[in-house]
Amino acid sequence: MRVLDWLTIPEQRLLSVTMGRVYHDGLRSLNRVRRKFSYYPEDVWLYLLAAQWTSIAEEEAFIGRTGEMGDSLGSRITAARLVRALMKLCFLMERRYAPYNKWFGIAFGQLACSKKLAPIFESILRAESWQEREQYLSRAYSLVAEMHNALGITPPLDTKVSRFYNRPYQVIHSERFANEIRMVIKDQEVRKIGVFIGSIDQFVDCTDIMSEPRLYRKLSTMFEQSSDD
C-alpha cells in the first residue's frame, strides 16, 4: 500500500473490510487483512487532519459574510457544510473511518465526542439568524480545538474564537491547526504532496465515483501532479 493508495480508497470501503463480526477465518487471512487496514498510517492520518482543518478554514468566515448580505439560505447552507466538516474532523480525531452519508449521522452518534457536540450541531442547524449560528459554531470550534490539543500531536493552540482579521466574524482560525500539523509530518512520500486536498472522501462527493474502483483509482494522478509541481 502506497500513500496514494490510502488516499484514493473511500473510507466506506475500508470500513466494510475492518468492521463487523468474524465468525470463522478458515484461511487465517481475514484478521490479518483487517489489522493491516484497521486505520491510516500515522503520517497519512496527520495529512488528512491538516486537510480537514484547511477545508474548514476556507469557509468559516462565510456564516457572517452571507448573513450580512441578507443571504439567509446561503448562511444555512454554509452552516450545514461546516457542521459536516466538523463531524468529519471528529471521526479523524478519534481515528474512526466515517461511513457514507446514509450512516454518517448514526455513526457520529457512536463517537466519544458526540454527547457534547451533537446537541450543539443540532442548535446550529435550527438557528434562525446568522448571529445565533455563529454563536453555536463558536462553541463547537472551541470544543473541537480542545480535542486537537488533547491529541498531543502539536504544541497546544488557543481554543478561543476571535475576529476574522478586521471583520467582526468569530472564527477559530483553522489554518493555525493545519499549519502546525503539517510541520510534524515526517514521511517523505506524504510531504511531497503539493496540495492539502485530503483523501477522496474529502474532495469527492459523487456516489458513482466512490463506488467504482476503476474510477477512483484514477484520482491518484491529482496527487502525483501536485507533487511534481
Short mmCIF file of C-alpha atoms in Angstrom, two decimals, residues 62-166:
data_model
loop_
_atom_site.label_atom_id
_atom_site.label_comp_id
_atom_site.label_asym_id
_atom_site.label_seq_id
_atom_site.Cartn_x
_atom_site.Cartn_y
_atom_site.Cartn_z
CA PHE A 62 -18.83 32.74 5.34
CA ILE A 63 -21.52 32.40 8.03
CA GLY A 64 -21.18 36.08 8.86
CA ARG A 65 -20.46 37.23 5.34
CA THR A 66 -23.57 35.62 3.85
CA GLY A 67 -25.61 36.78 6.82
CA GLU A 68 -24.56 40.39 6.42
CA MET A 69 -25.52 40.22 2.77
CA GLY A 70 -29.02 39.10 3.73
CA ASP A 71 -28.46 35.67 2.21
CA SER A 72 -30.27 33.55 4.78
CA LEU A 73 -30.31 30.46 2.58
CA GLY A 74 -26.60 30.76 1.84
CA SER A 75 -25.84 31.14 5.53
CA ARG A 76 -27.83 28.00 6.35
CA ILE A 77 -26.11 26.00 3.61
CA THR A 78 -22.70 27.14 4.80
CA ALA A 79 -23.60 26.24 8.38
CA ALA A 80 -24.63 22.75 7.30
CA ARG A 81 -21.38 22.32 5.36
CA LEU A 82 -19.33 23.42 8.37
CA VAL A 83 -21.21 21.07 10.68
CA ARG A 84 -20.48 18.18 8.33
CA ALA A 85 -16.83 19.23 8.08
CA LEU A 86 -16.50 19.35 11.87
CA MET A 87 -18.17 15.95 12.19
CA LYS A 88 -15.70 14.56 9.67
CA LEU A 89 -12.85 16.09 11.67
CA CYS A 90 -14.16 14.33 14.78
CA PHE A 91 -14.04 10.95 13.03
CA LEU A 92 -10.42 11.65 12.12
CA MET A 93 -9.52 12.74 15.64
CA GLU A 94 -10.98 9.58 17.11
CA ARG A 95 -9.31 7.50 14.39
CA ARG A 96 -12.54 6.05 13.10
CA TYR A 97 -13.46 5.54 9.46
CA ALA A 98 -16.53 7.56 8.50
CA PRO A 99 -19.28 5.82 6.54
CA TYR A 100 -21.05 7.32 3.57
CA ASN A 101 -23.95 9.74 4.03
CA LYS A 102 -26.74 7.28 4.82
CA TRP A 103 -24.99 6.14 8.00
CA PHE A 104 -22.92 9.24 8.72
CA GLY A 105 -25.14 10.71 11.45
CA ILE A 106 -25.72 7.37 13.17
CA ALA A 107 -22.02 6.59 13.19
CA PHE A 108 -21.23 10.06 14.56
CA GLY A 109 -23.52 9.29 17.49
CA GLN A 110 -21.16 6.44 18.40
CA LEU A 111 -18.13 8.73 18.76
CA ALA A 112 -16.99 9.70 22.23
CA CYS A 113 -17.34 13.41 21.43
CA SER A 114 -20.92 13.19 20.15
CA LYS A 115 -22.51 13.60 23.57
CA LYS A 116 -21.19 17.16 23.79
CA LEU A 117 -21.14 18.12 20.15
CA ALA A 118 -24.34 16.63 18.72
CA PRO A 119 -26.67 19.00 20.66
CA ILE A 120 -24.58 21.97 19.52
CA PHE A 121 -24.71 20.84 15.91
CA GLU A 122 -28.49 20.47 16.19
CA SER A 123 -28.70 24.03 17.52
CA ILE A 124 -26.59 25.34 14.64
CA LEU A 125 -28.92 23.77 12.10
CA ARG A 126 -32.05 25.05 13.89
CA ALA A 127 -30.78 28.61 14.37
CA GLU A 128 -32.93 31.34 12.81
CA SER A 129 -30.26 34.03 12.46
CA TRP A 130 -26.66 34.01 11.33
CA GLN A 131 -25.60 35.52 14.66
CA GLU A 132 -27.15 32.59 16.51
CA ARG A 133 -25.50 30.13 14.14
CA GLU A 134 -22.15 31.82 14.72
CA GLN A 135 -22.63 31.64 18.48
CA TYR A 136 -23.21 27.89 18.44
CA LEU A 137 -20.47 27.33 15.88
CA SER A 138 -18.06 29.15 18.16
CA ARG A 139 -18.85 26.65 20.93
CA ALA A 140 -18.28 23.77 18.55
CA TYR A 141 -15.00 25.23 17.33
CA SER A 142 -13.67 25.57 20.86
CA LEU A 143 -14.60 22.02 21.80
CA VAL A 144 -13.00 20.58 18.67
CA ALA A 145 -9.90 22.71 19.28
CA GLU A 146 -9.69 21.22 22.79
CA MET A 147 -9.92 17.77 21.22
CA HIS A 148 -7.00 18.67 18.98
CA ASN A 149 -4.88 19.74 21.95
CA ALA A 150 -5.75 16.50 23.74
CA LEU A 151 -4.20 14.54 20.86
CA GLY A 152 -0.80 15.97 21.75
CA ILE A 153 0.41 15.97 18.15
CA THR A 154 1.32 19.69 18.14
CA PRO A 155 2.06 22.29 20.81
CA PRO A 156 -1.20 23.42 22.49
CA LEU A 157 -3.10 26.02 20.48
CA ASP A 158 -5.52 28.71 21.62
CA THR A 159 -9.04 27.26 21.70
CA LYS A 160 -10.92 30.58 21.75
CA VAL A 161 -12.58 32.11 18.72
CA SER A 162 -11.62 35.60 17.60
CA ARG A 163 -12.34 38.15 14.88
CA PHE A 164 -11.68 37.27 11.27
CA TYR A 165 -8.91 39.83 10.76
CA ASN A 166 -10.59 43.27 10.65
#
